[in-house]
JSON list of C-alpha atoms in Angstrom, two decimals:
[
{"chain": "A", "resi": 294, "resn": "PHE", "atom": "CA", "xyz": [10.38, -24.40, 3.32]},
{"chain": "A", "resi": 295, "resn": "GLU", "atom": "CA", "xyz": [12.68, -24.92, 0.33]},
{"chain": "A", "resi": 296, "resn": "GLU", "atom": "CA", "xyz": [9.68, -24.84, -2.04]},
{"chain": "A", "resi": 297, "resn": "LEU", "atom": "CA", "xyz": [8.46, -21.60, -0.47]},
{"chain": "A", "resi": 298, "resn": "LEU", "atom": "CA", "xyz": [11.94, -20.11, -0.69]},
{"chain": "A", "resi": 299, "resn": "GLN", "atom": "CA", "xyz": [12.17, -21.03, -4.39]},
{"chain": "A", "resi": 300, "resn": "GLU", "atom": "CA", "xyz": [8.71, -19.55, -5.04]},
{"chain": "A", "resi": 301, "resn": "PHE", "atom": "CA", "xyz": [9.84, -16.34, -3.33]},
{"chain": "A", "resi": 302, "resn": "ARG", "atom": "CA", "xyz": [13.05, -16.25, -5.39]},
{"chain": "A", "resi": 303, "resn": "ASP", "atom": "CA", "xyz": [11.07, -16.74, -8.59]},
{"chain": "A", "resi": 304, "resn": "THR", "atom": "CA", "xyz": [8.63, -13.99, -7.57]},
{"chain": "A", "resi": 305, "resn": "VAL", "atom": "CA", "xyz": [11.31, -11.39, -6.90]},
{"chain": "A", "resi": 306, "resn": "ALA", "atom": "CA", "xyz": [13.50, -12.28, -9.89]},
{"chain": "A", "resi": 307, "resn": "GLY", "atom": "CA", "xyz": [13.73, -9.69, -12.62]},
{"chain": "A", "resi": 308, "resn": "PRO", "atom": "CA", "xyz": [13.73, -5.90, -12.69]},
{"chain": "A", "resi": 309, "resn": "PRO", "atom": "CA", "xyz": [12.84, -4.31, -9.33]},
{"chain": "A", "resi": 310, "resn": "ASP", "atom": "CA", "xyz": [9.99, -2.22, -10.78]},
{"chain": "A", "resi": 311, "resn": "GLU", "atom": "CA", "xyz": [8.31, -5.43, -12.02]},
{"chain": "A", "resi": 312, "resn": "VAL", "atom": "CA", "xyz": [8.42, -7.34, -8.71]},
{"chain": "A", "resi": 313, "resn": "PRO", "atom": "CA", "xyz": [4.87, -7.98, -7.46]},
{"chain": "A", "resi": 314, "resn": "MET", "atom": "CA", "xyz": [5.25, -6.47, -3.98]},
{"chain": "A", "resi": 315, "resn": "ALA", "atom": "CA", "xyz": [2.07, -7.89, -2.52]},
{"chain": "A", "resi": 316, "resn": "ARG", "atom": "CA", "xyz": [2.76, -11.42, -3.67]},
{"chain": "A", "resi": 317, "resn": "ALA", "atom": "CA", "xyz": [6.34, -11.26, -2.35]},
{"chain": "A", "resi": 318, "resn": "ALA", "atom": "CA", "xyz": [5.11, -9.91, 1.01]},
{"chain": "A", "resi": 319, "resn": "LEU", "atom": "CA", "xyz": [2.43, -12.59, 1.22]},
{"chain": "A", "resi": 320, "resn": "LEU", "atom": "CA", "xyz": [5.03, -15.28, 0.57]},
{"chain": "A", "resi": 321, "resn": "VAL", "atom": "CA", "xyz": [7.09, -13.87, 3.46]},
{"chain": "A", "resi": 322, "resn": "ALA", "atom": "CA", "xyz": [3.97, -14.12, 5.63]},
{"chain": "A", "resi": 323, "resn": "ARG", "atom": "CA", "xyz": [3.50, -17.72, 4.50]},
{"chain": "A", "resi": 324, "resn": "ALA", "atom": "CA", "xyz": [6.90, -18.56, 6.02]},
{"chain": "A", "resi": 325, "resn": "GLU", "atom": "CA", "xyz": [5.32, -17.81, 9.42]},
{"chain": "A", "resi": 326, "resn": "HIS", "atom": "CA", "xyz": [1.72, -18.83, 8.67]},
{"chain": "A", "resi": 327, "resn": "ARG", "atom": "CA", "xyz": [1.90, -21.92, 6.47]},
{"chain": "A", "resi": 328, "resn": "ASN", "atom": "CA", "xyz": [-1.80, -22.03, 5.54]},
{"chain": "A", "resi": 329, "resn": "ILE", "atom": "CA", "xyz": [-2.05, -18.59, 3.96]},
{"chain": "A", "resi": 330, "resn": "ASP", "atom": "CA", "xyz": [-3.93, -18.59, 0.68]},
{"chain": "A", "resi": 331, "resn": "VAL", "atom": "CA", "xyz": [-1.81, -16.06, -1.22]},
{"chain": "A", "resi": 332, "resn": "ASP", "atom": "CA", "xyz": [-4.22, -15.98, -4.16]},
{"chain": "A", "resi": 333, "resn": "ALA", "atom": "CA", "xyz": [-7.18, -15.20, -1.88]},
{"chain": "A", "resi": 334, "resn": "TYR", "atom": "CA", "xyz": [-5.34, -12.24, -0.35]},
{"chain": "A", "resi": 335, "resn": "GLU", "atom": "CA", "xyz": [-4.39, -11.00, -3.80]},
{"chain": "A", "resi": 336, "resn": "ARG", "atom": "CA", "xyz": [-8.08, -11.23, -4.77]},
{"chain": "A", "resi": 337, "resn": "ARG", "atom": "CA", "xyz": [-8.87, -8.99, -1.77]},
{"chain": "A", "resi": 338, "resn": "LEU", "atom": "CA", "xyz": [-6.45, -6.40, -3.11]},
{"chain": "A", "resi": 339, "resn": "GLN", "atom": "CA", "xyz": [-7.98, -6.72, -6.58]},
{"chain": "A", "resi": 340, "resn": "ASP", "atom": "CA", "xyz": [-11.49, -6.27, -5.14]},
{"chain": "A", "resi": 341, "resn": "MET", "atom": "CA", "xyz": [-10.35, -3.10, -3.38]},
{"chain": "A", "resi": 342, "resn": "ALA", "atom": "CA", "xyz": [-8.82, -1.85, -6.64]},
{"chain": "A", "resi": 343, "resn": "GLU", "atom": "CA", "xyz": [-12.04, -2.53, -8.54]},
{"chain": "A", "resi": 344, "resn": "THR", "atom": "CA", "xyz": [-14.00, -0.60, -5.91]},
{"chain": "A", "resi": 345, "resn": "LEU", "atom": "CA", "xyz": [-11.52, 2.26, -6.27]},
{"chain": "A", "resi": 346, "resn": "VAL", "atom": "CA", "xyz": [-11.97, 2.28, -10.05]},
{"chain": "A", "resi": 347, "resn": "GLN", "atom": "CA", "xyz": [-15.75, 2.56, -9.56]},
{"chain": "A", "resi": 348, "resn": "GLN", "atom": "CA", "xyz": [-15.31, 5.44, -7.13]},
{"chain": "A", "resi": 349, "resn": "ILE", "atom": "CA", "xyz": [-12.96, 7.26, -9.51]},
{"chain": "A", "resi": 350, "resn": "LYS", "atom": "CA", "xyz": [-15.53, 6.87, -12.30]},
{"chain": "A", "resi": 351, "resn": "ARG", "atom": "CA", "xyz": [-18.07, 8.77, -10.16]},
{"chain": "A", "resi": 352, "resn": "HIS", "atom": "CA", "xyz": [-16.07, 11.95, -10.67]},
{"chain": "A", "resi": 353, "resn": "PRO", "atom": "CA", "xyz": [-17.44, 14.05, -13.55]},
{"chain": "A", "resi": 354, "resn": "SER", "atom": "CA", "xyz": [-14.02, 14.05, -15.23]},
{"chain": "A", "resi": 355, "resn": "PRO", "atom": "CA", "xyz": [-10.74, 12.43, -14.34]},
{"chain": "A", "resi": 356, "resn": "PRO", "atom": "CA", "xyz": [-9.96, 13.92, -10.92]},
{"chain": "A", "resi": 357, "resn": "ARG", "atom": "CA", "xyz": [-6.94, 16.11, -10.33]},
{"chain": "A", "resi": 358, "resn": "ALA", "atom": "CA", "xyz": [-4.13, 14.71, -8.17]},
{"chain": "A", "resi": 359, "resn": "ARG", "atom": "CA", "xyz": [-5.40, 15.95, -4.81]},
{"chain": "A", "resi": 360, "resn": "ALA", "atom": "CA", "xyz": [-8.94, 14.74, -5.50]},
{"chain": "A", "resi": 361, "resn": "MET", "atom": "CA", "xyz": [-7.56, 11.39, -6.61]},
{"chain": "A", "resi": 362, "resn": "VAL", "atom": "CA", "xyz": [-5.61, 10.95, -3.37]},
{"chain": "A", "resi": 363, "resn": "GLN", "atom": "CA", "xyz": [-8.71, 11.98, -1.39]},
{"chain": "A", "resi": 364, "resn": "THR", "atom": "CA", "xyz": [-10.69, 9.29, -3.21]},
{"chain": "A", "resi": 365, "resn": "VAL", "atom": "CA", "xyz": [-8.08, 6.64, -2.41]},
{"chain": "A", "resi": 366, "resn": "ASN", "atom": "CA", "xyz": [-7.88, 7.80, 1.22]},
{"chain": "A", "resi": 367, "resn": "GLN", "atom": "CA", "xyz": [-11.67, 7.76, 1.55]},
{"chain": "A", "resi": 368, "resn": "LEU", "atom": "CA", "xyz": [-11.80, 4.13, 0.45]},
{"chain": "A", "resi": 369, "resn": "LEU", "atom": "CA", "xyz": [-8.80, 2.72, 2.28]},
{"chain": "A", "resi": 370, "resn": "PHE", "atom": "CA", "xyz": [-8.79, 4.70, 5.52]},
{"chain": "A", "resi": 371, "resn": "ARG", "atom": "CA", "xyz": [-12.38, 5.77, 6.08]},
{"chain": "A", "resi": 372, "resn": "GLU", "atom": "CA", "xyz": [-14.49, 3.06, 4.44]},
{"chain": "A", "resi": 373, "resn": "LEU", "atom": "CA", "xyz": [-12.22, 0.04, 4.88]},
{"chain": "A", "resi": 374, "resn": "GLY", "atom": "CA", "xyz": [-10.62, 1.25, 8.11]},
{"chain": "A", "resi": 375, "resn": "PHE", "atom": "CA", "xyz": [-6.91, 0.76, 7.41]},
{"chain": "A", "resi": 376, "resn": "ARG", "atom": "CA", "xyz": [-4.76, 2.61, 9.94]},
{"chain": "A", "resi": 377, "resn": "GLY", "atom": "CA", "xyz": [-1.36, 2.76, 11.50]},
{"chain": "A", "resi": 378, "resn": "ASN", "atom": "CA", "xyz": [-1.00, 0.47, 14.49]},
{"chain": "A", "resi": 379, "resn": "VAL", "atom": "CA", "xyz": [0.15, 3.26, 16.79]},
{"chain": "A", "resi": 380, "resn": "ASN", "atom": "CA", "xyz": [-0.57, 1.45, 20.06]},
{"chain": "A", "resi": 381, "resn": "HIS", "atom": "CA", "xyz": [1.14, -1.82, 19.14]},
{"chain": "A", "resi": 382, "resn": "TYR", "atom": "CA", "xyz": [3.77, -0.78, 16.61]},
{"chain": "A", "resi": 383, "resn": "GLU", "atom": "CA", "xyz": [6.15, -3.61, 17.58]},
{"chain": "A", "resi": 384, "resn": "ASP", "atom": "CA", "xyz": [3.50, -6.34, 17.20]},
{"chain": "A", "resi": 385, "resn": "PRO", "atom": "CA", "xyz": [5.02, -8.86, 14.74]},
{"chain": "A", "resi": 386, "resn": "ARG", "atom": "CA", "xyz": [1.65, -9.19, 12.97]},
{"chain": "A", "resi": 387, "resn": "ASN", "atom": "CA", "xyz": [2.28, -5.70, 11.55]},
{"chain": "A", "resi": 388, "resn": "LEU", "atom": "CA", "xyz": [5.00, -7.29, 9.41]},
{"chain": "A", "resi": 389, "resn": "PHE", "atom": "CA", "xyz": [2.78, -9.88, 7.73]},
{"chain": "A", "resi": 390, "resn": "LEU", "atom": "CA", "xyz": [0.69, -8.54, 4.86]},
{"chain": "A", "resi": 391, "resn": "SER", "atom": "CA", "xyz": [-1.94, -11.21, 5.44]},
{"chain": "A", "resi": 392, "resn": "ASP", "atom": "CA", "xyz": [-2.47, -9.97, 9.01]},
{"chain": "A", "resi": 393, "resn": "VAL", "atom": "CA", "xyz": [-2.50, -6.34, 7.88]},
{"chain": "A", "resi": 394, "resn": "LEU", "atom": "CA", "xyz": [-5.16, -7.12, 5.27]},
{"chain": "A", "resi": 395, "resn": "SER", "atom": "CA", "xyz": [-7.24, -9.01, 7.84]},
{"chain": "A", "resi": 396, "resn": "GLU", "atom": "CA", "xyz": [-6.83, -6.66, 10.81]},
{"chain": "A", "resi": 397, "resn": "ARG", "atom": "CA", "xyz": [-6.51, -3.46, 8.74]},
{"chain": "A", "resi": 398, "resn": "ARG", "atom": "CA", "xyz": [-3.71, -2.22, 10.98]},
{"chain": "A", "resi": 399, "resn": "GLY", "atom": "CA", "xyz": [-0.05, -2.07, 10.14]},
{"chain": "A", "resi": 400, "resn": "ILE", "atom": "CA", "xyz": [3.22, -0.23, 10.10]},
{"chain": "A", "resi": 401, "resn": "PRO", "atom": "CA", "xyz": [4.35, 2.19, 7.36]},
{"chain": "A", "resi": 402, "resn": "VAL", "atom": "CA", "xyz": [5.95, -0.44, 5.10]},
{"chain": "A", "resi": 403, "resn": "THR", "atom": "CA", "xyz": [3.00, -2.86, 5.05]},
{"chain": "A", "resi": 404, "resn": "LEU", "atom": "CA", "xyz": [0.44, -0.06, 4.71]},
{"chain": "A", "resi": 405, "resn": "ALA", "atom": "CA", "xyz": [2.51, 1.37, 1.83]},
{"chain": "A", "resi": 406, "resn": "ILE", "atom": "CA", "xyz": [2.36, -2.02, 0.09]},
{"chain": "A", "resi": 407, "resn": "VAL", "atom": "CA", "xyz": [-1.44, -2.11, 0.47]},
{"chain": "A", "resi": 408, "resn": "TYR", "atom": "CA", "xyz": [-1.84, 1.50, -0.71]},
{"chain": "A", "resi": 409, "resn": "ALA", "atom": "CA", "xyz": [0.49, 1.13, -3.69]},
{"chain": "A", "resi": 410, "resn": "GLU", "atom": "CA", "xyz": [-0.89, -2.25, -4.76]},
{"chain": "A", "resi": 411, "resn": "VAL", "atom": "CA", "xyz": [-4.51, -1.11, -4.69]},
{"chain": "A", "resi": 412, "resn": "CYS", "atom": "CA", "xyz": [-3.64, 2.07, -6.59]},
{"chain": "A", "resi": 413, "resn": "GLN", "atom": "CA", "xyz": [-1.49, 0.30, -9.17]},
{"chain": "A", "resi": 414, "resn": "ARG", "atom": "CA", "xyz": [-4.19, -2.27, -9.81]},
{"chain": "A", "resi": 415, "resn": "ALA", "atom": "CA", "xyz": [-6.57, 0.65, -10.38]},
{"chain": "A", "resi": 416, "resn": "GLY", "atom": "CA", "xyz": [-4.17, 2.14, -12.94]},
{"chain": "A", "resi": 417, "resn": "LEU", "atom": "CA", "xyz": [-2.60, 4.84, -10.77]},
{"chain": "A", "resi": 418, "resn": "ASP", "atom": "CA", "xyz": [1.15, 5.49, -10.60]},
{"chain": "A", "resi": 419, "resn": "VAL", "atom": "CA", "xyz": [1.77, 5.08, -6.88]},
{"chain": "A", "resi": 420, "resn": "GLN", "atom": "CA", "xyz": [5.08, 3.81, -5.51]},
{"chain": "A", "resi": 421, "resn": "PRO", "atom": "CA", "xyz": [6.32, 3.22, -1.96]},
{"chain": "A", "resi": 422, "resn": "VAL", "atom": "CA", "xyz": [9.20, 5.51, -1.00]},
{"chain": "A", "resi": 423, "resn": "GLY", "atom": "CA", "xyz": [11.56, 4.60, 1.81]},
{"chain": "A", "resi": 424, "resn": "LEU", "atom": "CA", "xyz": [12.68, 7.38, 4.10]},
{"chain": "A", "resi": 425, "resn": "PRO", "atom": "CA", "xyz": [15.04, 6.74, 6.99]},
{"chain": "A", "resi": 426, "resn": "GLY", "atom": "CA", "xyz": [12.76, 5.29, 9.66]},
{"chain": "A", "resi": 427, "resn": "HIS", "atom": "CA", "xyz": [9.51, 5.68, 7.69]},
{"chain": "A", "resi": 428, "resn": "VAL", "atom": "CA", "xyz": [7.86, 4.63, 4.44]},
{"chain": "A", "resi": 429, "resn": "ILE", "atom": "CA", "xyz": [5.49, 6.83, 2.46]},
{"chain": "A", "resi": 430, "resn": "CYS", "atom": "CA", "xyz": [3.94, 6.64, -1.01]},
{"chain": "A", "resi": 431, "resn": "ARG", "atom": "CA", "xyz": [4.42, 8.88, -4.03]},
{"chain": "A", "resi": 432, "resn": "TYR", "atom": "CA", "xyz": [1.57, 9.48, -6.49]},
{"chain": "A", "resi": 433, "resn": "THR", "atom": "CA", "xyz": [2.52, 10.76, -9.93]},
{"chain": "A", "resi": 434, "resn": "PRO", "atom": "CA", "xyz": [-0.52, 11.95, -11.89]},
{"chain": "A", "resi": 435, "resn": "ALA", "atom": "CA", "xyz": [-0.87, 10.68, -15.46]},
{"chain": "A", "resi": 436, "resn": "ASP", "atom": "CA", "xyz": [-2.09, 14.09, -16.68]},
{"chain": "A", "resi": 437, "resn": "PRO", "atom": "CA", "xyz": [0.95, 16.28, -17.46]},
{"chain": "A", "resi": 438, "resn": "ASP", "atom": "CA", "xyz": [-1.31, 19.34, -17.03]},
{"chain": "A", "resi": 439, "resn": "ASP", "atom": "CA", "xyz": [-2.19, 18.44, -13.45]},
{"chain": "A", "resi": 440, "resn": "GLU", "atom": "CA", "xyz": [-1.60, 21.08, -10.77]},
{"chain": "A", "resi": 441, "resn": "VAL", "atom": "CA", "xyz": [1.24, 19.02, -9.24]},
{"chain": "A", "resi": 442, "resn": "ASP", "atom": "CA", "xyz": [3.98, 16.74, -10.54]},
{"chain": "A", "resi": 443, "resn": "GLU", "atom": "CA", "xyz": [3.64, 14.37, -7.57]},
{"chain": "A", "resi": 444, "resn": "LEU", "atom": "CA", "xyz": [2.09, 14.03, -4.15]},
{"chain": "A", "resi": 445, "resn": "LEU", "atom": "CA", "xyz": [3.76, 12.41, -1.14]},
{"chain": "A", "resi": 446, "resn": "ILE", "atom": "CA", "xyz": [1.40, 10.46, 1.09]},
{"chain": "A", "resi": 447, "resn": "ASP", "atom": "CA", "xyz": [1.89, 9.36, 4.69]},
{"chain": "A", "resi": 448, "resn": "VAL", "atom": "CA", "xyz": [-0.03, 6.09, 4.70]},
{"chain": "A", "resi": 449, "resn": "PHE", "atom": "CA", "xyz": [0.65, 5.47, 8.39]},
{"chain": "A", "resi": 450, "resn": "ASN", "atom": "CA", "xyz": [-1.20, 8.66, 9.27]},
{"chain": "A", "resi": 451, "resn": "GLY", "atom": "CA", "xyz": [-4.40, 8.26, 7.28]},
{"chain": "A", "resi": 452, "resn": "GLY", "atom": "CA", "xyz": [-3.06, 9.34, 3.91]},
{"chain": "A", "resi": 453, "resn": "ARG", "atom": "CA", "xyz": [-1.92, 12.79, 4.96]},
{"chain": "A", "resi": 454, "resn": "VAL", "atom": "CA", "xyz": [-0.40, 14.65, 2.01]},
{"chain": "A", "resi": 455, "resn": "LEU", "atom": "CA", "xyz": [3.14, 15.69, 2.85]},
{"chain": "A", "resi": 456, "resn": "THR", "atom": "CA", "xyz": [5.36, 18.49, 1.68]},
{"chain": "A", "resi": 457, "resn": "ARG", "atom": "CA", "xyz": [9.09, 18.03, 1.33]},
{"chain": "A", "resi": 458, "resn": "PRO", "atom": "CA", "xyz": [9.63, 19.91, 4.65]},
{"chain": "A", "resi": 459, "resn": "ASN", "atom": "CA", "xyz": [7.13, 17.48, 6.27]},
{"chain": "A", "resi": 460, "resn": "CYS", "atom": "CA", "xyz": [9.28, 14.61, 5.00]},
{"chain": "A", "resi": 461, "resn": "GLN", "atom": "CA", "xyz": [12.40, 16.25, 6.43]},
{"chain": "A", "resi": 462, "resn": "GLU", "atom": "CA", "xyz": [10.62, 16.51, 9.80]},
{"chain": "A", "resi": 463, "resn": "LEU", "atom": "CA", "xyz": [9.72, 12.81, 9.65]},
{"chain": "A", "resi": 464, "resn": "VAL", "atom": "CA", "xyz": [13.35, 11.90, 8.96]},
{"chain": "A", "resi": 465, "resn": "ARG", "atom": "CA", "xyz": [14.63, 14.11, 11.77]},
{"chain": "A", "resi": 466, "resn": "GLY", "atom": "CA", "xyz": [12.08, 12.57, 14.14]}
]
């Protein structure tokens, strides 16, 4: 356990925006499931990102923000079947990224890690955003001429694009 703890410490050392979220989350999962192959799960994320890059390239020109989010949502939620574990929210497996990647069900925080990691590996600026009681993702388009500055995405609910009032409703709920 001490070796795992030191590996986790080394992984999360440094500036917060440089911490490899997926690797850190997989190391947490390894504390419960000793035989997890962290590198194999990271390869799964990389494979998803490479598929996403190919799907983005199918657009005639770089897609606008909303089309980009639709492309990501199509891959992760429709093709790969990731979804919020509504019926068994308290299931501890929802906390372990390895289980979420295998079962394709999770809670907002683990789904946000998957969404952000796949997008980042595909070159998109997507970050998890913590709200009180919920986690969403924020996509910031690279094109300064895009129709929006950012999009807020509810990864627990199939990638629904949120407005700021939607976020306020989530917090109040």
